[in-house]
């Protein structure tokens, strides 16, 4: 059976087309659904329209391929005062029922995608939230979601390094006592984009990013470098995603400070994330899909 899984995030809408036990391809559309959310508490009409249109395009692509469509949303939609309005807009526009994940279920999906049932730790830095999940003996022993991410950092702090550091340090207190593994797996656009820049992967090649490693010192160095650069200079870096260049410096600082908080020397980057994880959970039953 074919599946088209759509992830509606704070920075981008992503599509996974899956058939016969493997991914055929992934796509993304950067729509910045969570832009300004930290300041207003609500999703803007323009951001909702951009994101709904992207969901509908991906849903039609999936249906044309004969796939069952599954869609889920994360921090931006669950935290926005008008998140239900966005969900209703998508349903009315293209008949896709959006499953809005709690922080705990988002963490569970990330764990399932990155570790596939194995023990270990996962860190997921998104646009509006960050999750840390640790699994031991086949059970999650720690799963916490904090309301901090790369888009939120830009909204609240801009690119003021001192302000970023203070804000990040305050939010990372949510992860006090996390029993992290020696080398966690890092998922999400911040981790994969930093790996692409560090290793100069251009054009972007998932096979080269998956399994790559970044040390805490390397991530901290990237944060220092990116925050010191004007936007125009960042865009010239080999491997830079032009649609993430304005938020990657703050995301890198968050990543490095999180690694320090967890007391680990680095992380392994994974291309498999909550898209694959949500599908895995869906196949076990109990998630929302689309209207048929």
Short mmCIF file of C-alpha atoms in Angstrom, two decimals:
data_model
loop_
_atom_site.label_atom_id
_atom_site.label_comp_id
_atom_site.label_asym_id
_atom_site.label_seq_id
_atom_site.Cartn_x
_atom_site.Cartn_y
_atom_site.Cartn_z
CA UNK A 1 0.00 0.00 0.00
CA UNK A 2 1.14 3.53 -0.75
CA UNK A 3 1.06 6.36 1.78
CA UNK A 4 1.51 10.11 1.39
CA UNK A 5 2.43 11.52 4.80
CA UNK A 6 2.29 15.30 5.26
CA UNK A 7 4.04 17.04 8.16
CA UNK A 8 2.76 20.58 8.83
CA UNK A 9 5.54 22.25 10.77
CA UNK A 10 6.27 25.76 11.96
CA UNK A 11 8.79 26.39 9.19
CA UNK A 12 7.77 24.06 6.37
CA UNK A 13 5.21 21.59 5.07
CA UNK A 14 6.80 18.28 4.06
CA UNK A 15 5.67 15.27 2.06
CA UNK A 16 6.83 11.65 2.30
CA UNK A 17 5.65 9.28 -0.43
CA UNK A 18 6.03 5.71 0.81
CA UNK A 19 5.40 2.36 -0.89
CA UNK A 20 6.28 -1.26 -0.20
CA UNK A 21 8.18 -0.54 2.97
CA UNK A 22 10.44 2.24 1.75
CA UNK A 23 10.46 5.94 0.95
CA UNK A 24 10.08 6.85 -2.71
CA UNK A 25 10.88 10.51 -2.10
CA UNK A 26 10.44 13.50 0.17
CA UNK A 27 9.53 17.07 -0.72
CA UNK A 28 9.09 20.27 1.25
CA UNK A 29 7.57 23.72 0.88
CA UNK A 30 8.79 26.44 3.22
CA UNK A 31 5.65 28.29 4.30
CA UNK A 32 6.62 29.69 7.75
CA UNK A 33 3.29 28.83 9.33
CA UNK A 34 4.66 29.75 12.76
CA UNK A 35 6.03 33.14 11.72
CA UNK A 36 5.09 35.77 14.32
CA UNK A 37 3.28 33.23 16.52
CA UNK A 38 5.48 33.95 19.53
CA UNK A 39 4.56 37.63 19.35
CA UNK A 40 0.82 37.40 18.63
CA UNK A 41 -0.24 33.97 19.88
CA UNK A 42 -2.04 33.28 16.61
CA UNK A 43 -1.31 32.16 13.05
CA UNK A 44 -1.48 34.91 10.45
CA UNK A 45 -4.03 34.61 7.67
CA UNK A 46 -1.27 34.77 5.05
CA UNK A 47 0.75 32.01 6.71
CA UNK A 48 -2.33 29.81 7.05
CA UNK A 49 -3.20 30.29 3.40
CA UNK A 50 0.36 29.48 2.22
CA UNK A 51 0.45 26.38 4.37
CA UNK A 52 -3.04 25.16 3.46
CA UNK A 53 -2.19 25.50 -0.23
CA UNK A 54 1.00 23.47 0.27
CA UNK A 55 -0.92 20.74 2.11
CA UNK A 56 -3.48 20.58 -0.70
CA UNK A 57 -0.78 20.36 -3.40
CA UNK A 58 0.93 17.50 -1.59
CA UNK A 59 -2.38 15.74 -0.93
CA UNK A 60 -3.27 15.90 -4.63
CA UNK A 61 0.17 14.57 -5.52
CA UNK A 62 -0.33 11.67 -3.14
CA UNK A 63 -3.80 10.89 -4.42
CA UNK A 64 -2.58 11.00 -8.01
CA UNK A 65 -0.02 8.36 -7.04
CA UNK A 66 -2.75 6.19 -5.53
CA UNK A 67 -1.61 6.78 -1.97
CA UNK A 68 -3.59 7.09 1.23
CA UNK A 69 -3.04 10.59 2.64
CA UNK A 70 -2.09 11.13 6.29
CA UNK A 71 -1.44 14.61 7.69
CA UNK A 72 -0.27 15.83 11.06
CA UNK A 73 0.63 19.19 12.58
CA UNK A 74 3.00 20.05 15.39
CA UNK A 75 3.81 22.97 17.70
CA UNK A 76 2.61 25.94 15.64
CA UNK A 77 -0.92 24.59 15.23
CA UNK A 78 -1.29 23.10 18.71
CA UNK A 79 -0.15 26.33 20.40
CA UNK A 80 -1.93 28.90 18.25
CA UNK A 81 -5.18 30.39 19.52
CA UNK A 82 -6.62 29.88 16.01
CA UNK A 83 -5.11 26.46 15.32
CA UNK A 84 -8.59 24.96 14.94
CA UNK A 85 -9.33 27.53 12.23
CA UNK A 86 -6.34 26.31 10.23
CA UNK A 87 -7.36 22.66 10.63
CA UNK A 88 -10.87 23.51 9.43
CA UNK A 89 -9.49 25.45 6.46
CA UNK A 90 -7.44 22.47 5.28
CA UNK A 91 -10.39 20.11 5.69
CA UNK A 92 -12.76 22.43 3.81
CA UNK A 93 -10.24 23.16 1.04
CA UNK A 94 -8.99 19.70 0.17
CA UNK A 95 -10.66 17.15 2.44
CA UNK A 96 -7.56 16.40 4.50
CA UNK A 97 -8.11 15.78 8.20
CA UNK A 98 -5.12 17.10 10.15
CA UNK A 99 -4.04 15.25 13.29
CA UNK A 100 -2.69 17.85 15.73
CA UNK A 101 -0.02 16.13 17.83
CA UNK A 102 0.60 16.88 21.47
CA UNK A 103 4.21 17.44 22.48
CA UNK A 104 4.33 13.90 23.84
CA UNK A 105 2.95 12.35 20.64
CA UNK A 106 5.33 14.45 18.54
CA UNK A 107 8.19 13.08 20.61
CA UNK A 108 6.87 9.54 20.17
CA UNK A 109 6.75 9.98 16.38
CA UNK A 110 10.30 11.32 16.30
CA UNK A 111 11.53 8.42 18.41
CA UNK A 112 9.80 5.87 16.17
CA UNK A 113 11.23 7.41 13.00
CA UNK A 114 14.80 7.83 14.15
CA UNK A 115 15.36 4.71 16.25
CA UNK A 116 12.88 2.21 14.76
CA UNK A 117 12.34 0.51 18.09
CA UNK A 118 15.98 0.51 19.21
CA UNK A 119 17.12 2.05 22.48
CA UNK A 120 18.80 5.44 22.40
CA UNK A 121 18.09 9.16 22.53
CA UNK A 122 16.60 11.56 20.01
CA UNK A 123 16.72 15.34 19.87
CA UNK A 124 14.36 17.13 17.52
CA UNK A 125 14.80 20.88 17.00
CA UNK A 126 11.83 22.23 15.10
CA UNK A 127 10.56 25.68 14.26
CA UNK A 128 8.49 26.24 17.40
CA UNK A 129 9.38 23.37 19.72
CA UNK A 130 12.25 21.08 20.68
CA UNK A 131 11.89 17.53 21.93
CA UNK A 132 14.27 15.24 23.80
CA UNK A 133 13.30 11.58 24.05
CA UNK A 134 15.26 8.74 25.66
CA UNK A 135 14.31 5.09 25.26
CA UNK A 136 15.67 2.23 27.36
CA UNK A 137 14.54 -1.36 27.41
CA UNK A 138 12.09 -0.58 24.62
CA UNK A 139 10.29 2.07 26.71
CA UNK A 140 10.51 5.87 26.73
CA UNK A 141 12.01 6.84 30.07
CA UNK A 142 12.13 10.56 29.26
CA UNK A 143 10.05 12.52 26.74
CA UNK A 144 9.86 16.30 27.07
CA UNK A 145 8.81 19.01 24.62
CA UNK A 146 9.89 22.63 25.20
CA UNK A 147 8.41 25.66 23.46
CA UNK A 148 11.59 26.76 21.71
CA UNK A 149 12.66 26.37 18.09
CA UNK A 150 14.46 28.11 15.25
CA UNK A 151 11.51 30.22 14.03
CA UNK A 152 10.48 31.13 17.58
CA UNK A 153 14.04 32.25 18.33
CA UNK A 154 14.04 34.62 15.37
CA UNK A 155 10.67 36.07 16.40
CA UNK A 156 11.68 36.65 20.02
CA UNK A 157 15.41 37.39 19.87
CA UNK A 158 16.30 38.27 16.29
CA UNK A 159 20.04 37.62 15.95
CA UNK A 160 21.22 39.18 19.18
CA UNK A 161 23.57 36.48 20.47
CA UNK A 162 23.41 37.49 24.13
CA UNK A 163 19.62 37.65 24.04
CA UNK A 164 19.50 34.29 22.25
CA UNK A 165 21.77 32.66 24.83
CA UNK A 166 19.71 33.93 27.78
CA UNK A 167 16.41 32.87 26.21
CA UNK A 168 17.73 29.43 25.21
CA UNK A 169 19.23 28.82 28.64
CA UNK A 170 15.90 29.61 30.30
CA UNK A 171 13.92 27.31 28.00
CA UNK A 172 16.40 24.43 28.25
CA UNK A 173 15.62 24.08 31.94
CA UNK A 174 12.72 21.91 30.72
CA UNK A 175 15.31 19.19 30.06
CA UNK A 176 16.80 19.11 33.56
CA UNK A 177 17.59 15.53 34.52
CA UNK A 178 17.37 14.08 31.02
CA UNK A 179 19.14 10.68 31.05
CA UNK A 180 20.67 11.15 27.61
CA UNK A 181 22.62 8.51 25.73
CA UNK A 182 26.26 8.99 24.80
CA UNK A 183 25.47 9.98 21.20
CA UNK A 184 21.89 11.09 20.56
CA UNK A 185 20.31 11.05 17.12
CA UNK A 186 19.42 14.52 15.86
CA UNK A 187 16.43 14.94 13.54
CA UNK A 188 14.71 17.91 11.94
CA UNK A 189 15.66 20.69 9.56
CA UNK A 190 18.13 22.46 11.85
CA UNK A 191 20.29 19.35 12.25
CA UNK A 192 20.17 18.26 8.60
CA UNK A 193 20.79 21.81 7.33
CA UNK A 194 23.77 22.31 9.63
CA UNK A 195 25.23 19.02 8.44
CA UNK A 196 24.79 20.10 4.82
CA UNK A 197 26.62 23.38 5.50
CA UNK A 198 29.39 21.82 7.58
CA UNK A 199 30.13 19.13 4.98
CA UNK A 200 29.41 21.37 1.98
CA UNK A 201 26.74 19.06 0.54
CA UNK A 202 25.38 20.81 -2.55
CA UNK A 203 23.02 19.93 -4.06
CA UNK A 204 21.38 18.46 -0.98
CA UNK A 205 21.79 14.69 -0.89
CA UNK A 206 19.90 12.83 1.87
CA UNK A 207 22.22 9.81 1.52
CA UNK A 208 25.22 11.98 2.45
CA UNK A 209 23.45 13.63 5.38
CA UNK A 210 21.95 10.49 6.94
CA UNK A 211 24.38 9.10 9.49
CA UNK A 212 26.69 12.12 9.39
CA UNK A 213 28.08 13.35 12.70
CA UNK A 214 28.48 16.79 14.25
CA UNK A 215 30.44 17.46 17.42
CA UNK A 216 29.30 20.03 19.95
CA UNK A 217 32.34 22.16 19.11
CA UNK A 218 31.53 22.02 15.40
CA UNK A 219 27.92 23.08 15.98
CA UNK A 220 29.03 25.89 18.30
CA UNK A 221 31.49 27.04 15.63
CA UNK A 222 28.75 27.10 13.02
CA UNK A 223 26.54 29.14 15.35
CA UNK A 224 29.31 31.67 15.91
CA UNK A 225 30.03 31.90 12.18
CA UNK A 226 26.42 32.18 11.02
CA UNK A 227 25.37 34.75 13.61
CA UNK A 228 28.33 36.94 12.66
CA UNK A 229 27.45 36.88 8.93
CA UNK A 230 25.03 39.12 7.07
CA UNK A 231 22.23 37.26 5.32
CA UNK A 232 23.74 37.84 1.88
CA UNK A 233 26.99 36.14 2.91
CA UNK A 234 25.19 33.16 4.46
CA UNK A 235 23.43 32.54 1.16
CA UNK A 236 26.79 32.00 -0.55
CA UNK A 237 27.78 29.13 1.77
CA UNK A 238 27.96 25.76 0.08
CA UNK A 239 25.12 23.56 1.31
CA UNK A 240 23.02 26.44 2.66
CA UNK A 241 19.25 26.14 2.27
CA UNK A 242 18.25 29.63 1.14
CA UNK A 243 14.87 29.32 2.84
CA UNK A 244 16.46 28.53 6.19
CA UNK A 245 19.43 30.90 6.13
CA UNK A 246 17.79 33.54 8.33
CA UNK A 247 16.99 31.11 11.17
CA UNK A 248 19.91 28.67 11.03
CA UNK A 249 22.28 30.70 13.22
CA UNK A 250 19.83 30.74 16.12
CA UNK A 251 19.00 27.09 15.50
CA UNK A 252 22.72 26.21 15.62
CA UNK A 253 23.14 28.04 18.92
CA UNK A 254 20.14 26.17 20.34
CA UNK A 255 21.57 22.86 19.10
CA UNK A 256 25.01 23.46 20.63
CA UNK A 257 23.59 24.62 23.97
CA UNK A 258 21.25 21.63 24.07
CA UNK A 259 24.16 19.24 23.50
CA UNK A 260 26.00 20.98 26.34
CA UNK A 261 22.91 20.74 28.56
CA UNK A 262 22.68 17.00 27.90
CA UNK A 263 26.39 16.53 28.58
CA UNK A 264 27.16 14.91 25.23
CA UNK A 265 30.01 15.55 22.82
CA UNK A 266 27.97 15.46 19.62
CA UNK A 267 25.14 13.83 17.70
CA UNK A 268 24.46 11.62 14.72
CA UNK A 269 22.16 13.21 12.14
CA UNK A 270 19.25 11.18 10.76
CA UNK A 271 17.10 11.76 7.69
CA UNK A 272 14.43 9.48 9.15
CA UNK A 273 12.27 11.52 11.49
CA UNK A 274 8.67 12.08 12.51
CA UNK A 275 7.41 11.59 8.94
CA UNK A 276 8.50 7.96 9.00
CA UNK A 277 7.65 7.73 12.68
CA UNK A 278 4.09 8.96 12.20
CA UNK A 279 3.57 6.43 9.42
CA UNK A 280 4.91 3.66 11.65
CA UNK A 281 2.47 4.66 14.37
CA UNK A 282 -0.37 4.95 11.84
CA UNK A 283 0.23 1.42 10.64
CA UNK A 284 -0.17 0.27 14.24
CA UNK A 285 -3.51 2.12 14.35
CA UNK A 286 -4.88 5.05 16.26
CA UNK A 287 -4.01 8.13 14.20
CA UNK A 288 -6.12 10.44 12.09
CA UNK A 289 -5.82 10.38 8.33
CA UNK A 290 -7.81 11.92 5.54
CA UNK A 291 -11.46 12.06 4.57
CA UNK A 292 -12.16 9.50 1.85
#
